[in-house]
Amino acid sequence: MALNQFNINDIRAQFPVLDQQVYGKPLVYFDNAATTQKPLCVIERERDYYLHENCNIHRGVHYLSQMATEAYENARKTVAQFINARQPQEIVFTRGTTESLNLLATSLGQLLVGEGDKVVVSAMEHHSNMVPWQQMLMHSKGQLLVIRMDKNGVLDLNHYEELLKQRPKIVSIAHISNTLGTVNPIKEMISMAHKYDIPVVIDGAQSMAHQVIDVQDLDCDFYVFSGHKMYAPMGIGGLYGKMEWLEKMPPYQFGGEMVDTVSFEKTTFNKVPFKFEAGTPNVGAALGLETAVKFIQSFDRQEVEAYEDELLRYATEQLANIEGMRFIGQAPKRNGLISFVIDGIHPYDLGTIIDKMGVAVRTGHHCAEPVMTFFGIPGTVRASFAMYNTKEEIDIFVKAVDKAANMLK
Ligand code: PMP
C-alpha cells in the first residue's frame, strides 16, 4: 500500500469538524483523549453501509445479509491484522474499552477468581479498569491490590513484584494513562506476571491511535480498546484475547447469536468470538472502525508518532513558562497528552475561560479519582493531541491559558 505523505493540510482537510469557529474563534480541539474526530472516509463508510448495505448479519440467507456478514467479518480480520493477533477469531467486537473490561471482570473473573482471591491494578487506572474488578471482588470477598506510583506518575515495579508474590489471579493495567500520559513498561510487566503464570489484561484505550501494537510481541493475554479514540465511530471497540483463554471463558451476555442449540432444558454456546457477541452488533460502526484502521495504516506510523511527540514536547516547553505551572505526570516516557494545574486556580475555571477563546480541553478528574486523591488536587486541565493538531494551535492554547491564568489570579 502506498503511504500518504504526512501533510498536515491534507490531513486536516479530512476532518471538516476542525474547520469551524466556536464563540467566534477558530476551534482548537485538544480533547482527543476523550474522543478523536472522525475523518471523512470513516463517516462515509458508515453512511454507505446505511445507504446500501444495512442488514442484520450472520443469520440471513439473502444477498444483503450475506454481504453485510462478509463485510463485518472482514472488519474483524483487519483489526486482527492491525494488532498482529494470531487469528481474527481472537477479536471480540464490543462497544468499547468499558464493555471489554466488564466482560473480562465478569467472564474471566468467573473462570479464575474464587473466594478471597486477588486482582492487581495500578494506581493510575481509569475507573473503567478498576471499578469492574472491584465490584467483582466484592462478590467473591476478594481484594484489589494496587501497584504504587511515584510523584512523577511512574509505577513502582519493585512493589509490583511484591504484589505478584501474593499470587493474584489477574493483572490489569493501562498501557498509557489517560490522566498522566505515562507509557507503562507493559512488555516487562507482562513478562513479570507470566513468571507467576498470571494472565495480564492491557487497557489500550489511549494507545491504539498513537502506537504500533503487536499483541504477539507484547505477549499480553488480553488487550482492550475503543474505536472512538482512534478516529472510528462511537459504539464500537474490541477485546483481543488469546484463543486458549477465550475458549475457556464463559459467556458474558446471553441471547441471540451467541448460542448453538437451545431448549428449555439446556443451551449450548456458539464458537469464539460469537459466544461473546450476544445480540445484534453495531455493524456500521465496525465497518467504520475498519476504515479508521486503514486510515491510520495509510501513514508512516513512525512519522506520525514522531510528529505527535514533537507536539507534546513543544506544548510542555511552552506551558512551562507560565507562572505557577505544575505538571501532573512527569514520567520520562509519556504519550499523547499533558495534564497540569496552576497554583491557586481551579482547573474547571481555567477550562471554562479558555473554552470561550475557542480552545477545547478536558478538566476534572478524568475518570481517575484515585489519581487526583494521590496528588491532592481536585482535577487537572488536560490537553491531548492527535495527528491533525499543529504547533500553531499550541501557541493559541498557551496564550489562552496564560491570559486566563492572569484573569483568575
Ligand atoms: N481506559 C482508559 C485509559 C481511558 O482513557 C478510557 C476513556 N477515557 C477508558 C478506559 C474508557 O473508554 P470508553 O469510555 O471508550 O469505554
Short mmCIF file of C-alpha atoms and ligand atoms in Angstrom, two decimals:
data_model
loop_
_atom_site.label_atom_id
_atom_site.label_comp_id
_atom_site.label_asym_id
_atom_site.label_seq_id
_atom_site.Cartn_x
_atom_site.Cartn_y
_atom_site.Cartn_z
CA MET A 1 0.00 0.00 0.00
CA ALA A 2 1.37 3.41 -0.94
CA LEU A 3 1.74 5.54 2.15
CA ASN A 4 0.25 9.02 2.35
CA GLN A 5 2.73 11.82 2.77
CA PHE A 6 2.40 13.34 6.20
CA ASN A 7 0.99 16.64 5.06
CA ILE A 8 -0.85 18.42 7.83
CA ASN A 9 -3.09 20.43 5.50
CA ASP A 10 -4.21 17.30 3.65
CA ILE A 11 -4.84 15.57 6.94
CA ARG A 12 -6.88 18.44 8.37
CA ALA A 13 -8.94 18.59 5.17
CA GLN A 14 -10.15 15.11 6.02
CA PHE A 15 -11.60 16.33 9.33
CA PRO A 16 -14.16 19.02 8.42
CA VAL A 17 -15.27 19.36 12.05
CA LEU A 18 -11.95 21.06 12.82
CA ASP A 19 -12.67 23.83 10.38
CA GLN A 20 -15.19 25.83 12.40
CA GLN A 21 -15.41 28.70 14.82
CA VAL A 22 -16.71 28.48 18.36
CA TYR A 23 -17.63 31.71 20.15
CA GLY A 24 -16.30 33.47 17.04
CA LYS A 25 -12.82 31.92 17.47
CA PRO A 26 -11.20 29.16 15.40
CA LEU A 27 -11.71 25.85 17.17
CA VAL A 28 -8.61 24.31 18.75
CA TYR A 29 -9.58 20.75 19.59
CA PHE A 30 -7.32 19.30 22.29
CA ASP A 31 -9.73 16.78 23.82
CA ASN A 32 -8.57 13.83 21.76
CA ALA A 33 -8.04 11.53 24.73
CA ALA A 34 -11.79 11.78 25.36
CA THR A 35 -12.59 11.14 21.71
CA THR A 36 -10.87 11.85 18.43
CA GLN A 37 -12.60 13.45 15.50
CA LYS A 38 -13.52 11.26 12.52
CA PRO A 39 -12.09 11.56 9.02
CA LEU A 40 -14.43 11.77 6.02
CA CYS A 41 -13.59 8.23 4.91
CA VAL A 42 -14.90 6.84 8.22
CA ILE A 43 -18.05 8.95 8.15
CA GLU A 44 -18.67 7.95 4.54
CA ARG A 45 -18.10 4.26 5.24
CA GLU A 46 -20.74 4.22 7.95
CA ARG A 47 -23.12 6.27 5.81
CA ASP A 48 -22.58 3.94 2.85
CA TYR A 49 -23.45 0.97 4.99
CA TYR A 50 -26.80 2.51 5.90
CA LEU A 51 -27.40 3.74 2.35
CA HIS A 52 -26.66 0.49 0.54
CA GLU A 53 -25.82 -2.45 2.78
CA ASN A 54 -27.81 -2.25 6.03
CA CYS A 55 -28.86 -5.65 7.19
CA ASN A 56 -28.69 -7.89 10.21
CA ILE A 57 -25.79 -10.27 9.95
CA HIS A 58 -24.93 -13.95 10.39
CA ARG A 59 -28.47 -15.25 10.15
CA GLY A 60 -29.85 -14.11 6.80
CA VAL A 61 -29.70 -16.20 3.64
CA HIS A 62 -30.39 -13.27 1.37
CA TYR A 63 -27.91 -11.18 -0.56
CA LEU A 64 -27.72 -8.10 1.71
CA SER A 65 -27.31 -10.16 4.82
CA GLN A 66 -24.52 -12.19 3.28
CA MET A 67 -22.74 -9.07 2.07
CA ALA A 68 -23.05 -7.37 5.46
CA THR A 69 -21.83 -10.52 7.23
CA GLU A 70 -18.82 -10.72 4.95
CA ALA A 71 -18.02 -7.03 5.48
CA TYR A 72 -18.32 -7.37 9.27
CA GLU A 73 -16.06 -10.43 9.34
CA ASN A 74 -13.57 -8.65 7.08
CA ALA A 75 -13.51 -5.80 9.59
CA ARG A 76 -12.57 -8.35 12.25
CA LYS A 77 -9.71 -9.56 10.03
CA THR A 78 -8.46 -6.00 9.51
CA VAL A 79 -8.45 -5.27 13.25
CA ALA A 80 -6.72 -8.60 13.98
CA GLN A 81 -4.03 -7.86 11.45
CA PHE A 82 -3.63 -4.28 12.79
CA ILE A 83 -2.60 -5.54 16.23
CA ASN A 84 -1.00 -8.75 14.93
CA ALA A 85 -3.41 -11.18 16.56
CA ARG A 86 -2.79 -14.78 15.52
CA GLN A 87 -6.30 -15.16 14.08
CA PRO A 88 -9.38 -12.95 13.51
CA GLN A 89 -11.37 -15.06 15.97
CA GLU A 90 -9.24 -13.60 18.75
CA ILE A 91 -11.01 -10.27 18.23
CA VAL A 92 -14.35 -9.83 20.01
CA PHE A 93 -16.26 -6.72 18.97
CA THR A 94 -17.67 -4.77 21.91
CA ARG A 95 -18.98 -1.26 22.49
CA GLY A 96 -15.52 -0.20 23.62
CA THR A 97 -12.98 -0.41 26.42
CA THR A 98 -15.53 -0.19 29.22
CA GLU A 99 -17.61 -3.05 27.88
CA SER A 100 -14.50 -5.12 27.17
CA LEU A 101 -13.30 -4.68 30.76
CA ASN A 102 -16.73 -5.50 32.18
CA LEU A 103 -16.76 -8.60 30.00
CA LEU A 104 -13.40 -9.64 31.40
CA ALA A 105 -14.19 -8.86 35.03
CA THR A 106 -17.34 -10.98 34.74
CA SER A 107 -16.21 -13.80 32.49
CA LEU A 108 -12.50 -14.16 33.29
CA GLY A 109 -13.42 -13.38 36.91
CA GLN A 110 -15.88 -16.27 36.91
CA LEU A 111 -13.25 -18.57 35.41
CA LEU A 112 -10.34 -17.66 37.68
CA VAL A 113 -11.36 -15.75 40.80
CA GLY A 114 -12.61 -17.67 43.82
CA GLU A 115 -13.37 -16.59 47.36
CA GLY A 116 -10.67 -14.38 48.87
CA ASP A 117 -8.64 -14.16 45.63
CA LYS A 118 -6.79 -11.06 44.47
CA VAL A 119 -6.57 -8.93 41.32
CA VAL A 120 -3.81 -6.39 40.62
CA VAL A 121 -4.42 -3.00 39.02
CA SER A 122 -2.25 0.12 39.10
CA ALA A 123 -2.64 3.42 40.94
CA MET A 124 -3.25 5.28 37.67
CA GLU A 125 -6.18 3.32 36.25
CA HIS A 126 -9.25 4.85 34.65
CA HIS A 127 -12.38 3.94 36.63
CA SER A 128 -13.25 1.50 33.83
CA ASN A 129 -10.21 -0.59 34.66
CA MET A 130 -10.80 -0.52 38.37
CA VAL A 131 -14.49 -0.45 39.30
CA PRO A 132 -15.46 -3.63 37.35
CA TRP A 133 -12.69 -5.60 39.14
CA GLN A 134 -13.54 -4.03 42.50
CA GLN A 135 -17.24 -4.89 42.15
CA MET A 136 -16.50 -8.45 41.03
CA LEU A 137 -14.15 -8.87 44.04
CA MET A 138 -16.83 -7.59 46.42
CA HIS A 139 -18.94 -10.59 45.46
CA SER A 140 -16.08 -13.04 45.91
CA LYS A 141 -14.87 -11.37 49.11
CA GLY A 142 -11.57 -10.84 47.35
CA GLN A 143 -9.08 -8.00 47.36
CA LEU A 144 -7.90 -5.43 44.85
CA LEU A 145 -4.13 -4.91 45.04
CA VAL A 146 -2.86 -1.59 43.71
CA ILE A 147 0.63 -1.02 42.27
CA ARG A 148 2.05 2.17 43.76
CA MET A 149 3.34 5.06 41.68
CA ASP A 150 5.74 7.87 42.50
CA LYS A 151 5.10 11.61 42.30
CA ASN A 152 6.16 11.68 38.64
CA GLY A 153 3.48 9.15 37.77
CA VAL A 154 5.86 6.19 37.31
CA LEU A 155 4.81 2.76 38.56
CA ASP A 156 6.95 1.11 41.24
CA LEU A 157 7.99 -2.20 39.71
CA ASN A 158 9.51 -3.47 42.98
CA HIS A 159 6.12 -3.03 44.60
CA TYR A 160 4.55 -4.79 41.59
CA GLU A 161 6.88 -7.76 42.14
CA GLU A 162 5.83 -7.85 45.81
CA LEU A 163 2.17 -7.92 44.77
CA LEU A 164 2.81 -10.71 42.26
CA LYS A 165 4.28 -12.79 45.06
CA GLN A 166 0.84 -12.69 46.68
CA ARG A 167 -0.32 -14.79 43.71
CA PRO A 168 -3.15 -12.63 42.36
CA LYS A 169 -5.33 -14.30 39.73
CA ILE A 170 -5.31 -11.46 37.19
CA VAL A 171 -3.26 -8.32 36.46
CA SER A 172 -4.97 -5.45 34.60
CA ILE A 173 -3.06 -2.28 33.71
CA ALA A 174 -3.25 0.68 31.38
CA HIS A 175 -0.80 0.87 28.51
CA ILE A 176 -0.94 4.69 28.59
CA SER A 177 -2.52 6.63 31.46
CA ASN A 178 -5.36 8.91 30.37
CA THR A 179 -4.55 11.36 33.18
CA LEU A 180 -0.76 11.39 33.38
CA GLY A 181 0.24 10.33 29.88
CA THR A 182 2.64 7.77 31.38
CA VAL A 183 3.58 4.98 28.98
CA ASN A 184 3.85 1.96 31.23
CA PRO A 185 6.55 -0.67 30.55
CA ILE A 186 3.88 -3.22 29.76
CA LYS A 187 6.08 -5.72 27.96
CA GLU A 188 8.25 -6.04 31.04
CA MET A 189 5.21 -6.09 33.35
CA ILE A 190 3.55 -8.83 31.29
CA SER A 191 6.66 -10.95 31.40
CA MET A 192 6.98 -10.43 35.18
CA ALA A 193 3.37 -11.64 35.70
CA HIS A 194 3.88 -14.61 33.39
CA LYS A 195 6.72 -15.86 35.58
CA TYR A 196 3.96 -16.47 38.15
CA ASP A 197 1.54 -17.78 35.47
CA ILE A 198 -0.76 -14.81 35.95
CA PRO A 199 -2.69 -13.56 32.87
CA VAL A 200 -2.43 -9.88 32.00
CA VAL A 201 -5.10 -7.54 30.63
CA ILE A 202 -3.92 -4.33 28.96
CA ASP A 203 -6.20 -1.30 28.74
CA GLY A 204 -5.16 0.12 25.39
CA ALA A 205 -7.78 2.90 25.20
CA GLN A 206 -5.11 5.61 24.97
CA SER A 207 -2.56 3.78 22.88
CA MET A 208 -4.17 2.41 19.72
CA ALA A 209 -4.20 5.75 17.88
CA HIS A 210 -0.64 6.62 18.84
CA GLN A 211 1.48 3.49 18.97
CA VAL A 212 2.03 0.36 16.93
CA ILE A 213 0.52 -2.50 18.90
CA ASP A 214 1.75 -6.04 18.43
CA VAL A 215 -0.08 -8.33 20.83
CA GLN A 216 2.14 -11.30 19.99
CA ASP A 217 5.28 -9.36 20.70
CA LEU A 218 3.80 -7.99 23.95
CA ASP A 219 2.52 -11.48 24.79
CA CYS A 220 -0.42 -9.94 26.66
CA ASP A 221 -3.34 -12.26 27.33
CA PHE A 222 -5.92 -9.55 26.61
CA TYR A 223 -5.79 -6.11 25.02
CA VAL A 224 -8.87 -3.86 25.03
CA PHE A 225 -9.64 -0.65 23.17
CA SER A 226 -12.27 1.85 21.97
CA GLY A 227 -12.78 2.75 18.32
CA HIS A 228 -13.84 6.32 19.04
CA LYS A 229 -10.39 7.18 20.42
CA MET A 230 -8.74 6.07 17.17
CA TYR A 231 -10.72 8.00 14.53
CA ALA A 232 -13.54 5.42 14.38
CA PRO A 233 -17.21 5.87 15.28
CA MET A 234 -18.55 5.65 18.81
CA GLY A 235 -20.21 2.44 19.95
CA ILE A 236 -17.54 0.07 18.66
CA GLY A 237 -14.36 -1.28 20.17
CA GLY A 238 -12.75 -4.56 20.86
CA LEU A 239 -11.23 -7.12 23.03
CA TYR A 240 -8.27 -9.15 21.87
CA GLY A 241 -7.81 -12.35 23.83
CA LYS A 242 -5.54 -15.33 23.36
CA MET A 243 -7.67 -18.12 21.94
CA GLU A 244 -6.80 -20.53 24.75
CA TRP A 245 -8.36 -18.09 27.24
CA LEU A 246 -11.39 -17.16 25.13
CA GLU A 247 -12.22 -20.82 24.63
CA LYS A 248 -12.21 -21.48 28.37
CA MET A 249 -14.11 -18.35 29.42
CA PRO A 250 -17.88 -18.47 29.99
CA PRO A 251 -20.16 -16.13 28.00
CA TYR A 252 -20.79 -12.67 29.40
CA GLN A 253 -24.22 -11.87 27.98
CA PHE A 254 -26.85 -14.27 26.77
CA GLY A 255 -29.32 -14.09 23.90
CA GLY A 256 -29.39 -14.44 20.16
CA GLU A 257 -26.30 -15.14 18.07
CA MET A 258 -24.15 -16.41 20.95
CA VAL A 259 -25.97 -19.73 21.19
CA ASP A 260 -25.53 -23.03 19.36
CA THR A 261 -28.56 -25.12 20.40
CA VAL A 262 -31.36 -24.03 22.72
CA SER A 263 -34.06 -25.92 24.53
CA PHE A 264 -35.96 -25.15 27.72
CA GLU A 265 -33.74 -27.66 29.49
CA LYS A 266 -30.32 -26.67 28.19
CA THR A 267 -28.42 -24.24 25.98
CA THR A 268 -25.09 -24.76 24.27
CA PHE A 269 -23.00 -21.86 23.07
CA ASN A 270 -21.56 -20.71 19.78
CA LYS A 271 -17.83 -20.69 18.98
CA VAL A 272 -15.40 -17.89 19.88
CA PRO A 273 -15.79 -14.97 19.19
CA PHE A 274 -19.58 -15.24 18.64
CA LYS A 275 -20.00 -16.68 22.14
CA PHE A 276 -19.17 -13.18 23.41
CA GLU A 277 -21.24 -11.21 20.89
CA ALA A 278 -24.83 -11.62 22.05
CA GLY A 279 -27.49 -9.74 20.10
CA THR A 280 -27.25 -7.52 17.05
CA PRO A 281 -23.85 -5.84 16.83
CA ASN A 282 -23.09 -2.32 15.64
CA VAL A 283 -22.22 -3.39 12.11
CA GLY A 284 -21.98 0.11 10.61
CA ALA A 285 -19.56 1.20 13.33
CA ALA A 286 -17.46 -1.95 12.89
CA LEU A 287 -17.07 -1.05 9.23
CA GLY A 288 -16.17 2.48 10.28
CA LEU A 289 -13.55 1.02 12.62
CA GLU A 290 -12.08 -0.99 9.77
CA THR A 291 -11.85 2.19 7.69
CA ALA A 292 -10.24 4.05 10.61
CA VAL A 293 -7.63 1.29 10.88
CA LYS A 294 -6.90 1.60 7.16
CA PHE A 295 -6.73 5.37 7.54
CA ILE A 296 -4.10 5.03 10.31
CA GLN A 297 -2.23 2.42 8.28
CA SER A 298 -2.12 4.74 5.28
CA PHE A 299 0.56 6.82 7.08
CA ASP A 300 4.07 6.01 8.14
CA ARG A 301 3.35 5.22 11.80
CA GLN A 302 6.82 6.23 12.94
CA GLU A 303 6.41 9.59 11.25
CA VAL A 304 3.04 10.18 12.94
CA GLU A 305 4.46 9.15 16.32
CA ALA A 306 7.42 11.48 15.92
CA TYR A 307 5.09 14.34 14.93
CA GLU A 308 2.82 13.76 17.94
CA ASP A 309 5.85 13.51 20.25
CA GLU A 310 7.06 16.83 18.92
CA LEU A 311 3.65 18.40 19.67
CA LEU A 312 3.87 17.10 23.23
CA ARG A 313 7.43 18.33 23.68
CA TYR A 314 6.59 21.76 22.29
CA ALA A 315 3.43 22.14 24.40
CA THR A 316 5.32 21.15 27.55
CA GLU A 317 8.11 23.60 26.81
CA GLN A 318 5.71 26.48 26.11
CA LEU A 319 3.44 25.83 29.09
CA ALA A 320 6.43 25.63 31.45
CA ASN A 321 6.89 29.41 31.01
CA ILE A 322 3.55 30.13 32.69
CA GLU A 323 3.83 31.23 36.30
CA GLY A 324 2.58 28.70 38.85
CA MET A 325 2.52 25.87 36.30
CA ARG A 326 2.61 22.39 37.84
CA PHE A 327 2.63 19.39 35.52
CA ILE A 328 0.79 16.35 36.82
CA GLY A 329 2.61 13.36 35.40
CA GLN A 330 6.26 13.79 34.55
CA ALA A 331 7.24 10.28 33.63
CA PRO A 332 10.20 10.12 31.25
CA LYS A 333 8.05 8.14 28.78
CA ARG A 334 4.81 9.97 28.07
CA ASN A 335 2.49 9.99 25.12
CA GLY A 336 -0.34 11.99 23.64
CA LEU A 337 -1.34 14.27 26.48
CA ILE A 338 -0.31 16.80 29.06
CA SER A 339 -2.04 17.35 32.41
CA PHE A 340 -1.46 20.34 34.65
CA VAL A 341 -2.71 22.65 37.38
CA ILE A 342 -1.81 26.28 38.03
CA ASP A 343 -1.27 27.41 41.61
CA GLY A 344 -4.37 28.97 43.12
CA ILE A 345 -6.60 28.33 40.10
CA HIS A 346 -9.34 25.73 39.84
CA PRO A 347 -8.90 23.67 36.65
CA TYR A 348 -12.60 24.00 35.89
CA ASP A 349 -12.43 27.81 35.89
CA LEU A 350 -9.42 27.74 33.60
CA GLY A 351 -11.09 25.29 31.20
CA THR A 352 -14.26 27.37 31.08
CA ILE A 353 -12.41 30.56 30.22
CA ILE A 354 -10.22 29.07 27.52
CA ASP A 355 -13.30 27.42 26.01
CA LYS A 356 -14.60 30.93 25.32
CA MET A 357 -11.33 31.52 23.45
CA GLY A 358 -12.08 28.55 21.20
CA VAL A 359 -9.86 26.01 22.97
CA ALA A 360 -11.41 22.67 23.89
CA VAL A 361 -9.61 20.84 26.70
CA ARG A 362 -10.83 18.47 29.37
CA THR A 363 -10.88 19.49 33.02
CA GLY A 364 -11.69 17.41 36.08
CA HIS A 365 -10.65 14.03 37.42
CA HIS A 366 -10.72 12.31 34.01
CA CYS A 367 -12.47 9.27 35.49
CA ALA A 368 -9.44 8.62 37.68
CA GLU A 369 -10.42 9.97 41.09
CA PRO A 370 -7.77 7.97 42.99
CA VAL A 371 -5.08 9.71 40.90
CA MET A 372 -6.41 13.12 41.97
CA THR A 373 -6.52 11.98 45.59
CA PHE A 374 -2.90 10.84 45.29
CA PHE A 375 -1.78 14.25 44.02
CA GLY A 376 -4.08 16.09 46.46
CA ILE A 377 -5.85 18.07 43.72
CA PRO A 378 -9.49 18.34 42.62
CA GLY A 379 -8.63 17.78 38.98
CA THR A 380 -6.33 18.83 36.18
CA VAL A 381 -6.52 20.59 32.86
CA ARG A 382 -5.72 18.03 30.19
CA ALA A 383 -4.70 18.82 26.64
CA SER A 384 -4.49 15.76 24.42
CA PHE A 385 -3.27 15.61 20.86
CA ALA A 386 -4.00 13.81 17.63
CA MET A 387 -2.18 13.71 14.31
CA TYR A 388 -4.22 16.65 12.96
CA ASN A 389 -3.10 19.12 15.64
CA THR A 390 -0.46 21.76 14.99
CA LYS A 391 2.13 23.89 16.76
CA GLU A 392 0.11 26.97 15.77
CA GLU A 393 -2.79 25.56 17.76
CA ILE A 394 -0.47 25.00 20.70
CA ASP A 395 0.55 28.67 20.51
CA ILE A 396 -3.12 29.72 20.65
CA PHE A 397 -3.72 27.33 23.55
CA VAL A 398 -0.72 28.50 25.58
CA LYS A 399 -1.65 32.16 25.06
CA ALA A 400 -5.21 31.37 26.16
CA VAL A 401 -4.01 29.57 29.30
CA ASP A 402 -1.69 32.46 30.16
CA LYS A 403 -4.44 35.02 29.66
CA ALA A 404 -6.99 33.02 31.65
CA ALA A 405 -4.49 32.45 34.48
CA ASN A 406 -3.87 36.20 34.71
CA MET A 407 -7.62 36.88 34.78
CA LEU A 408 -8.16 34.36 37.57
CA LYS A 409 -5.24 35.32 39.82
N1 PMP B 1 -9.46 3.37 29.93
C1 PMP B 1 -8.78 4.47 29.61
C2 PMP B 1 -7.31 4.54 29.88
C3 PMP B 1 -9.46 5.54 29.02
O1 PMP B 1 -8.79 6.66 28.69
C4 PMP B 1 -10.84 5.45 28.76
C5 PMP B 1 -11.63 6.60 28.17
N2 PMP B 1 -11.34 7.84 28.72
C6 PMP B 1 -11.49 4.26 29.12
C7 PMP B 1 -10.77 3.24 29.69
C8 PMP B 1 -12.94 4.06 28.84
O2 PMP B 1 -13.17 4.08 27.47
P1 PMP B 1 -14.65 4.10 26.86
O3 PMP B 1 -15.37 5.21 27.55
O4 PMP B 1 -14.43 4.36 25.41
O5 PMP B 1 -15.25 2.77 27.12
#
